[in-house]
Amino acid sequence: MHHFHHRHGTLHAEDVPLTDVAARVGTPTWVYSRATLERHFRVMDEAFGQHPHTVCFAVKANPSLGVLALLGALGAGADVVSGGELFRALRAGIPADRVVYSGVGKTERELTEALRAGIRSFHVESEGELEILDALARGMGTRAPVSLRVNPDIDPATHPYISTGLRTNKFGVPLARAAALYDRMARLPGLRIHGVASHIGSQITQLGPIAEAAARLVALARALRSAGHPVTEVDFGGGLGIAYRDEVPPSPADYARAILDAVGDSGLHVVVEPGRVIAGNAGVLLGRVLYVKQAEARTFLVTDVGMNDSIRPALYGAHHGVVPVAEPAPGAAQATVDVVGPVCESADFQARDRTLPLMHPGDLFCVMGEGAYGASMSSQYNSRPRAAEVLVDGGTLHVIRTRESYEDLVRHESVATLPPPAGGRS
Ligand code: LLP
């Protein structure tokens, strides 16, 4: 469900025609819908009903302050994976006691910052990290709340780059090692056992792996409690998929039911870390066709949306819908095209071999499903300033990130003062 629809012949974000966005902010621009973000958050939150739970938005999906602040105001916590994401979550007003911190490579600086902030839980991913965290916390005269991130060795049946819960992945510690590590944690005075955590992958479209992982986690939590460890919370990670094309992922209600069935009467507080399911279809990337290039074997729509802006098609072969802003007349002519960008790589495409309504130079279009892992994965490759981001609320447009300038490209750079090269011209 989202709020991007054609109305009176023009694609709108809520009540704002995307032609207005292009006129005011230019292209490319990410356009987010407040109503869609709120609805997606609420549906997920309400799916867990009265069961004690916290929905910690995965900041990596969309770290814009404007988006985080909006979700935080609805009661969302944050799942962060770096000091930078922690900084953003706190800056956006998300209380530290709703922040959980995952990641295999936390530095001492990052751990210290999170200890200072007083976050809800450290999702520790290795024995080495346990030791460092213990030492840092003792040094600060505090105890770090810890949930071990376990790797349940479950195939989430998704793209290999976004599978994280297999034993061949770098994430978490093997389930079989968990009990021994909790015994160890209990003896470390800088740590306080808090819960159990896991995240098996992303864009998961089947309930089976989610239910199986949940069952294993809850069984572990119960076993740990029987062994005397004060486990009060289970974090099931994120990963619920969305429809980019014709996928039929489980609904948040089915997802929550699978988790709550596993939790049963254990009394465990539930944490989930959804990113994509909240933000993915709440954003589009608005671009413009620059040229229509008829090559021998193909027709290329050359646009101002580059792989630096939206890398998912190049990186994962991901499918994103491409929709013209001007609504095509019924039965209008179509063409099979490659929608490409200006970046100097043949992987610079948003869609390939796609049959779309005819578009011409100057026409606006949207890449759909860009609210998660769109702007957050963008770069300045080819020295392309990062695009703007706007949040639409009904009929009002708020710029939440201005387009970068050329000066922004070189803001942190300087020319080294070097002795002149030998034999060089002065
Ligand atoms: N929690 C942890 C610990 C994670 O690593 C992730 C995503 C999430 C939660 C949120 O997962 P979600 O609900 O969004 O599926 N760049 C890839 C996605 C990478 C996801 C990495 N971890 C993409 O564009 O598909």
Coordinates of C-alpha atoms and ligand atoms in Angstrom, one line a residue:
M1 CA 0.0 0.0 0.0
H2 CA 1.4 3.4 -0.9
H3 CA 0.3 6.9 -1.9
F4 CA 1.8 7.3 -5.3
H5 CA -1.0 7.3 -7.9
H6 CA -1.9 8.9 -11.2
R7 CA -4.6 11.6 -10.7
H8 CA -5.9 13.8 -13.5
G9 CA -3.3 12.3 -15.8
T10 CA -0.3 13.0 -13.5
L11 CA 1.5 10.8 -11.0
H12 CA 1.1 12.3 -7.5
A13 CA 2.8 11.7 -4.2
E14 CA -0.2 12.1 -1.9
D15 CA -1.7 15.4 -3.1
V16 CA 1.4 16.8 -4.7
P17 CA 1.9 16.3 -8.5
L18 CA 5.4 15.1 -9.2
T19 CA 5.6 17.7 -11.9
D20 CA 5.6 20.3 -9.1
V21 CA 8.4 18.4 -7.3
A22 CA 10.5 18.5 -10.5
A23 CA 9.8 22.2 -11.0
R24 CA 10.7 23.1 -7.5
V25 CA 13.5 20.8 -6.6
G26 CA 14.7 19.4 -9.9
T27 CA 15.7 15.8 -10.7
P28 CA 16.8 13.3 -9.7
T29 CA 14.9 13.6 -6.3
W30 CA 13.7 11.0 -3.8
V31 CA 10.2 11.6 -2.9
Y32 CA 8.8 10.1 0.3
S33 CA 5.2 9.9 1.4
R34 CA 4.5 10.7 5.1
A35 CA 1.2 8.9 5.0
T36 CA 2.8 5.8 3.6
L37 CA 5.6 5.7 6.1
E38 CA 3.2 6.2 9.0
R39 CA 0.8 3.6 7.8
H40 CA 3.6 1.0 7.3
F41 CA 5.0 1.7 10.8
R42 CA 1.5 1.5 12.4
V43 CA 0.6 -1.7 10.6
M44 CA 3.8 -3.3 11.8
D45 CA 3.4 -1.9 15.3
E46 CA -0.2 -2.9 15.7
A47 CA 0.4 -6.4 14.4
F48 CA 2.1 -7.2 17.7
G49 CA -1.0 -5.9 19.5
Q50 CA -0.8 -5.9 23.3
H51 CA 2.3 -8.1 23.5
P52 CA 5.2 -6.0 24.9
H53 CA 7.3 -5.1 21.9
T54 CA 9.5 -2.4 20.3
V55 CA 9.7 -1.8 16.5
C56 CA 13.3 -0.6 15.9
F57 CA 13.5 0.8 12.4
A58 CA 16.6 -0.3 10.5
V59 CA 18.4 3.0 10.0
K60 CA 20.4 1.6 7.1
A61 CA 17.3 1.4 5.0
N62 CA 16.7 5.1 5.1
P63 CA 18.9 7.2 7.4
S64 CA 17.4 10.6 6.5
L65 CA 16.8 12.7 9.6
G66 CA 13.4 13.7 8.3
V67 CA 12.3 10.1 8.0
L68 CA 13.9 9.0 11.3
A69 CA 12.3 11.9 13.2
L70 CA 8.9 11.1 11.8
L71 CA 9.1 7.4 12.7
G72 CA 10.6 8.2 16.1
A73 CA 7.6 10.4 16.9
L74 CA 5.4 7.4 16.2
G75 CA 7.2 5.4 18.8
A76 CA 9.8 3.7 16.7
G77 CA 13.2 2.7 18.0
A78 CA 16.3 2.3 15.9
D79 CA 18.5 -0.6 14.8
V80 CA 21.9 0.9 14.1
V81 CA 25.1 -0.6 12.7
S82 CA 27.6 2.2 13.1
G83 CA 28.5 5.2 15.2
G84 CA 27.2 7.3 12.4
E85 CA 23.8 5.6 12.5
L86 CA 23.7 6.0 16.3
F87 CA 24.5 9.7 15.8
R88 CA 21.6 10.1 13.3
A89 CA 19.1 8.2 15.4
L90 CA 19.9 10.3 18.5
R91 CA 19.9 13.5 16.4
A92 CA 16.5 12.6 15.1
G93 CA 15.2 12.4 18.6
I94 CA 14.9 8.7 19.0
P95 CA 15.6 7.9 22.7
A96 CA 18.7 5.9 23.4
D97 CA 16.7 3.3 25.3
R98 CA 15.0 2.4 22.0
V99 CA 18.3 1.9 20.1
V100 CA 19.8 -1.5 19.5
Y101 CA 23.2 -1.9 17.9
S102 CA 24.2 -4.7 15.6
G103 CA 27.2 -5.3 13.4
V104 CA 30.3 -7.5 13.2
G105 CA 32.9 -4.8 13.2
K106 CA 32.1 -2.3 16.0
T107 CA 35.2 -0.2 16.9
E108 CA 36.2 0.8 20.4
R109 CA 35.2 4.3 19.6
E110 CA 31.8 3.2 18.5
L111 CA 31.2 1.0 21.5
T112 CA 32.2 3.8 23.8
E113 CA 29.8 6.2 22.1
A114 CA 27.0 3.7 22.5
L115 CA 27.9 3.1 26.1
R116 CA 27.8 6.8 26.8
A117 CA 24.5 7.2 25.1
G118 CA 23.0 4.4 27.2
I119 CA 21.5 2.3 24.4
R120 CA 19.0 -0.5 25.0
S121 CA 21.1 -3.4 23.8
F122 CA 24.4 -4.3 22.2
H123 CA 24.0 -7.1 19.7
V124 CA 27.4 -8.7 20.2
E125 CA 28.6 -10.8 17.3
S126 CA 31.8 -12.4 18.5
E127 CA 33.8 -13.5 21.5
G128 CA 36.4 -10.8 20.8
E129 CA 33.7 -8.1 20.9
L130 CA 32.4 -9.4 24.2
E131 CA 35.8 -9.0 25.8
I132 CA 36.3 -5.5 24.4
L133 CA 32.9 -4.4 25.4
D134 CA 33.4 -5.8 28.9
A135 CA 36.7 -3.9 29.3
L136 CA 35.3 -0.6 28.0
A137 CA 32.2 -0.8 30.2
R138 CA 34.3 -1.6 33.3
G139 CA 36.5 1.3 32.5
M140 CA 33.5 3.6 32.4
G141 CA 32.1 2.1 35.7
T142 CA 29.0 0.8 33.9
R143 CA 27.5 -2.5 32.6
A144 CA 26.7 -3.0 29.0
P145 CA 23.3 -4.6 28.2
V146 CA 24.1 -7.4 25.9
S147 CA 22.1 -9.7 23.5
L148 CA 24.2 -12.2 21.7
R149 CA 23.5 -12.2 18.0
V150 CA 23.1 -15.9 17.1
N151 CA 23.3 -17.3 13.7
P152 CA 20.6 -19.9 13.4
D153 CA 21.8 -21.4 10.1
I154 CA 18.6 -20.9 8.3
D155 CA 18.3 -20.2 4.5
P156 CA 16.1 -17.2 4.1
A157 CA 15.7 -18.0 0.4
T158 CA 16.7 -14.5 -0.8
H159 CA 19.5 -13.0 -2.8
P160 CA 22.9 -14.4 -1.5
Y161 CA 24.2 -10.9 -0.8
I162 CA 21.4 -10.2 1.7
S163 CA 21.3 -13.6 3.4
T164 CA 22.9 -13.3 6.8
G165 CA 21.7 -16.2 8.9
L166 CA 23.6 -19.0 7.2
R167 CA 26.6 -20.6 8.8
T168 CA 28.7 -19.5 5.9
N169 CA 27.9 -15.8 6.6
K170 CA 30.0 -13.6 8.8
F171 CA 27.2 -12.6 11.1
G172 CA 26.5 -13.8 14.6
V173 CA 27.8 -16.7 16.6
P174 CA 26.7 -20.3 15.9
L175 CA 23.7 -21.3 17.9
A176 CA 25.6 -24.3 19.3
R177 CA 28.2 -21.9 20.9
A178 CA 25.6 -19.7 22.4
A179 CA 25.1 -21.4 25.8
A180 CA 28.8 -21.4 26.5
L181 CA 29.1 -17.7 25.6
Y182 CA 26.2 -16.8 27.9
D183 CA 28.0 -18.6 30.8
R184 CA 31.1 -16.6 29.9
M185 CA 29.1 -13.3 29.7
A186 CA 27.6 -14.0 33.2
R187 CA 31.1 -13.9 34.6
L188 CA 32.1 -10.6 32.9
P189 CA 31.4 -7.8 35.4
G190 CA 31.2 -5.2 32.6
L191 CA 28.3 -6.9 30.9
R192 CA 24.6 -7.4 31.8
I193 CA 22.7 -10.1 30.0
H194 CA 19.7 -8.6 28.3
G195 CA 18.4 -10.8 25.5
V196 CA 19.0 -12.9 22.4
A197 CA 19.2 -11.4 18.9
S198 CA 19.2 -12.6 15.3
H199 CA 18.7 -11.3 11.7
I200 CA 18.6 -14.0 9.0
G201 CA 18.3 -11.9 5.9
S202 CA 16.4 -9.3 3.9
Q203 CA 13.6 -9.2 1.3
I204 CA 12.3 -12.5 2.7
T205 CA 9.1 -13.4 1.0
Q206 CA 8.3 -16.7 2.8
L207 CA 7.1 -17.2 6.3
G208 CA 8.8 -20.6 6.8
P209 CA 12.4 -19.3 7.5
I210 CA 11.1 -16.6 9.7
A211 CA 9.0 -19.0 11.8
E212 CA 11.8 -21.5 12.0
A213 CA 14.3 -18.8 13.1
A214 CA 11.9 -17.5 15.7
A215 CA 11.3 -21.0 17.1
R216 CA 15.1 -21.5 17.5
L217 CA 15.6 -18.2 19.1
V218 CA 12.8 -18.6 21.6
A219 CA 14.0 -22.1 22.4
L220 CA 17.4 -20.7 23.1
A221 CA 16.0 -17.9 25.3
R222 CA 14.0 -20.4 27.3
A223 CA 17.0 -22.7 27.7
L224 CA 19.2 -19.8 28.9
R225 CA 16.6 -18.7 31.4
S226 CA 16.4 -22.3 32.7
A227 CA 20.2 -22.1 33.1
G228 CA 19.7 -19.0 35.3
H229 CA 20.5 -16.2 32.7
P230 CA 18.2 -13.2 32.9
V231 CA 17.1 -13.1 29.3
T232 CA 14.1 -10.8 29.0
E233 CA 14.0 -9.9 25.3
V234 CA 14.3 -11.5 21.9
D235 CA 15.2 -9.5 18.9
F236 CA 14.1 -11.2 15.7
G237 CA 15.8 -8.7 13.3
G238 CA 14.3 -7.4 10.2
G239 CA 13.9 -8.9 6.8
L240 CA 10.2 -8.9 5.8
G241 CA 10.1 -8.5 2.0
I242 CA 8.0 -6.2 -0.1
A243 CA 6.4 -6.4 -3.6
Y244 CA 8.8 -4.8 -6.1
R245 CA 7.1 -6.7 -8.9
D246 CA 4.9 -9.7 -8.3
E247 CA 6.2 -11.0 -5.0
V248 CA 3.6 -11.9 -2.5
P249 CA 5.4 -11.5 0.9
P250 CA 3.6 -12.4 4.1
S251 CA 1.6 -9.5 5.6
P252 CA 2.9 -7.8 8.8
A253 CA 0.0 -9.5 10.6
D254 CA 1.1 -13.0 9.4
Y255 CA 4.7 -12.1 10.2
A256 CA 3.8 -11.0 13.7
R257 CA 1.6 -14.0 14.3
A258 CA 4.5 -16.3 13.4
I259 CA 6.8 -14.6 15.9
L260 CA 4.2 -14.4 18.6
D261 CA 3.3 -18.1 18.2
A262 CA 7.0 -18.9 18.8
V263 CA 7.1 -16.5 21.8
G264 CA 4.0 -18.1 23.3
D265 CA 3.7 -17.6 27.0
S266 CA 7.4 -17.0 27.6
G267 CA 6.8 -13.4 28.6
L268 CA 9.7 -12.3 26.5
H269 CA 9.7 -8.7 25.2
V270 CA 9.7 -8.7 21.4
V271 CA 11.9 -6.5 19.2
V272 CA 11.8 -6.4 15.5
E273 CA 14.0 -4.4 13.1
P274 CA 12.1 -3.8 9.9
G275 CA 13.6 -1.4 7.4
R276 CA 12.4 -2.2 3.8
V277 CA 8.8 -3.1 4.7
I278 CA 8.4 0.4 6.3
A279 CA 10.3 2.6 3.9
G280 CA 10.7 0.7 0.6
N281 CA 7.4 1.5 -1.0
A282 CA 7.1 4.8 0.8
G283 CA 9.5 6.4 -1.6
V284 CA 10.2 6.9 -5.3
L285 CA 13.1 8.3 -7.3
L286 CA 11.9 11.0 -9.7
G287 CA 14.0 11.4 -12.8
R288 CA 13.9 12.8 -16.3
V289 CA 14.5 11.3 -19.7
L290 CA 17.5 13.1 -21.4
Y291 CA 17.7 11.2 -24.7
V292 CA 16.2 8.3 -26.5
K293 CA 19.0 6.5 -28.2
Q294 CA 18.3 4.0 -30.8
A295 CA 21.2 1.6 -30.9
E296 CA 21.5 -1.4 -33.2
A297 CA 20.3 -4.0 -30.8
R298 CA 18.4 -2.0 -28.2
T299 CA 16.6 1.3 -27.5
F300 CA 18.1 3.2 -24.6
L301 CA 16.2 5.7 -22.5
V302 CA 19.1 7.8 -21.3
T303 CA 18.0 9.4 -18.0
D304 CA 19.5 11.6 -15.3
V305 CA 19.1 8.7 -12.7
G306 CA 22.5 7.0 -12.4
M307 CA 23.6 3.9 -10.6
N308 CA 25.3 6.3 -8.2
D309 CA 21.8 7.3 -7.1
S310 CA 20.1 3.9 -7.2
I311 CA 22.5 0.9 -7.2
R312 CA 20.1 -2.0 -6.5
P313 CA 19.6 -3.0 -10.1
A314 CA 23.3 -3.1 -10.8
L315 CA 24.3 -4.7 -7.5
Y316 CA 21.6 -7.3 -7.0
G317 CA 19.9 -7.4 -10.5
A318 CA 17.0 -6.0 -8.6
H319 CA 13.7 -5.2 -10.3
H320 CA 12.2 -1.7 -9.7
G321 CA 9.1 -0.5 -11.4
V322 CA 9.5 2.4 -13.8
V323 CA 6.4 4.6 -14.2
P324 CA 5.9 7.7 -16.4
V325 CA 4.7 10.7 -14.5
A326 CA 2.3 11.5 -17.4
E327 CA -0.3 8.8 -17.3
P328 CA -0.3 7.0 -20.6
A329 CA -3.6 7.0 -22.5
P330 CA -5.2 3.5 -22.5
G331 CA -3.8 1.5 -25.4
A332 CA -0.9 4.0 -25.9
A333 CA 2.1 2.8 -27.8
Q334 CA 4.8 1.0 -25.9
A335 CA 8.4 0.2 -26.5
T336 CA 10.9 -2.3 -25.1
V337 CA 13.8 -0.3 -23.7
D338 CA 16.7 -0.2 -21.3
V339 CA 16.4 2.6 -18.8
V340 CA 20.0 3.7 -18.3
G341 CA 21.8 6.6 -16.6
P342 CA 24.7 8.8 -17.4
V343 CA 27.4 6.9 -15.4
C344 CA 30.2 5.4 -17.4
E345 CA 29.5 1.7 -16.6
S346 CA 27.4 -0.7 -18.5
A347 CA 25.9 -1.7 -15.2
D348 CA 24.3 1.7 -15.0
F349 CA 20.7 0.8 -15.6
Q350 CA 17.4 1.0 -13.7
A351 CA 15.6 -1.4 -15.9
R352 CA 16.6 -3.6 -18.8
D353 CA 14.5 -5.0 -21.6
R354 CA 11.4 -3.4 -20.1
T355 CA 8.3 -2.8 -22.0
L356 CA 7.1 0.7 -21.1
P357 CA 4.8 3.4 -22.5
L358 CA 6.7 5.5 -25.0
M359 CA 8.7 8.2 -23.4
H360 CA 10.5 11.2 -24.9
P361 CA 13.3 13.5 -24.0
G362 CA 12.1 15.8 -21.2
D363 CA 9.6 13.3 -19.8
L364 CA 9.5 12.7 -16.1
F365 CA 9.3 9.2 -14.6
C366 CA 9.7 7.5 -11.3
V367 CA 11.7 4.5 -10.2
M368 CA 9.4 2.8 -7.7
G369 CA 10.3 1.1 -4.4
E370 CA 13.2 3.6 -3.7
G371 CA 12.3 4.5 -0.1
A372 CA 14.7 1.8 1.3
Y373 CA 18.3 1.2 0.2
G374 CA 17.9 4.0 -2.4
A375 CA 19.3 7.2 -1.0
S376 CA 21.1 5.3 1.7
M377 CA 23.3 3.4 -0.8
S378 CA 23.8 6.4 -3.1
S379 CA 27.3 7.8 -3.8
Q380 CA 29.0 10.6 -5.7
Y381 CA 30.5 8.2 -8.3
N382 CA 31.4 10.0 -11.5
S383 CA 31.4 13.2 -9.3
R384 CA 27.6 13.4 -9.4
P385 CA 26.3 15.4 -6.4
R386 CA 23.9 13.5 -4.3
A387 CA 20.2 14.0 -5.2
A388 CA 17.7 15.9 -3.1
E389 CA 15.2 14.2 -0.8
V390 CA 11.7 15.5 -0.1
L391 CA 8.9 14.4 2.2
V392 CA 5.4 15.0 1.0
D393 CA 2.7 15.5 3.7
G394 CA -0.7 15.8 2.0
G395 CA -0.4 18.8 -0.3
T396 CA 2.8 20.0 1.3
L397 CA 6.4 19.3 0.2
H398 CA 9.2 19.5 2.6
V399 CA 12.8 19.4 1.4
I400 CA 14.6 17.1 3.9
R401 CA 17.9 17.0 2.1
T402 CA 19.0 19.6 -0.4
R403 CA 20.7 18.6 -3.6
E404 CA 24.5 18.7 -3.2
S405 CA 26.5 21.3 -5.1
Y406 CA 29.7 20.9 -6.9
E407 CA 31.4 22.6 -3.9
D408 CA 30.0 19.8 -1.7
L409 CA 31.9 17.3 -3.9
V410 CA 35.2 18.8 -2.9
R411 CA 34.3 20.1 0.6
H412 CA 36.6 17.8 2.4
E413 CA 39.4 17.8 -0.1
S414 CA 42.6 19.9 -0.4
V415 CA 45.5 19.9 -2.7
A416 CA 48.7 18.7 -1.0
T417 CA 51.5 21.3 -0.9
L418 CA 54.2 19.3 -2.6
P419 CA 57.7 20.3 -3.8
P420 CA 57.6 20.7 -7.5
P421 CA 58.2 17.5 -9.4
A422 CA 61.8 16.9 -10.5
G423 CA 62.3 18.2 -13.9
G424 CA 58.7 19.5 -14.0
R425 CA 57.7 22.8 -15.4
S426 CA 57.4 25.6 -12.8
Ligands
LLP1 N1 18.6 -5.7 11.2 C1 19.8 -6.0 10.8 C2 20.8 -6.5 11.7 C3 20.2 -5.9 9.4 O1 21.4 -6.3 9.0 C4 19.2 -5.5 8.5 C5 19.5 -5.4 7.0 C6 17.9 -5.1 8.9 C7 17.6 -5.3 10.3 C8 16.8 -4.6 8.1 O2 16.4 -5.5 7.1 P1 15.1 -5.2 6.2 O3 13.9 -5.2 7.1 O4 15.3 -3.9 5.6 O5 15.1 -6.3 5.2 N2 21.1 -3.3 0.6 C9 20.2 -4.4 0.5 C10 19.6 -4.8 1.9 C11 20.7 -5.1 2.9 C12 20.1 -5.4 4.2 C13 21.1 -5.5 5.3 N3 20.6 -5.7 6.6 C14 19.2 -4.2 -0.5 O6 19.2 -3.1 -1.1 O7 18.3 -5.1 -0.8

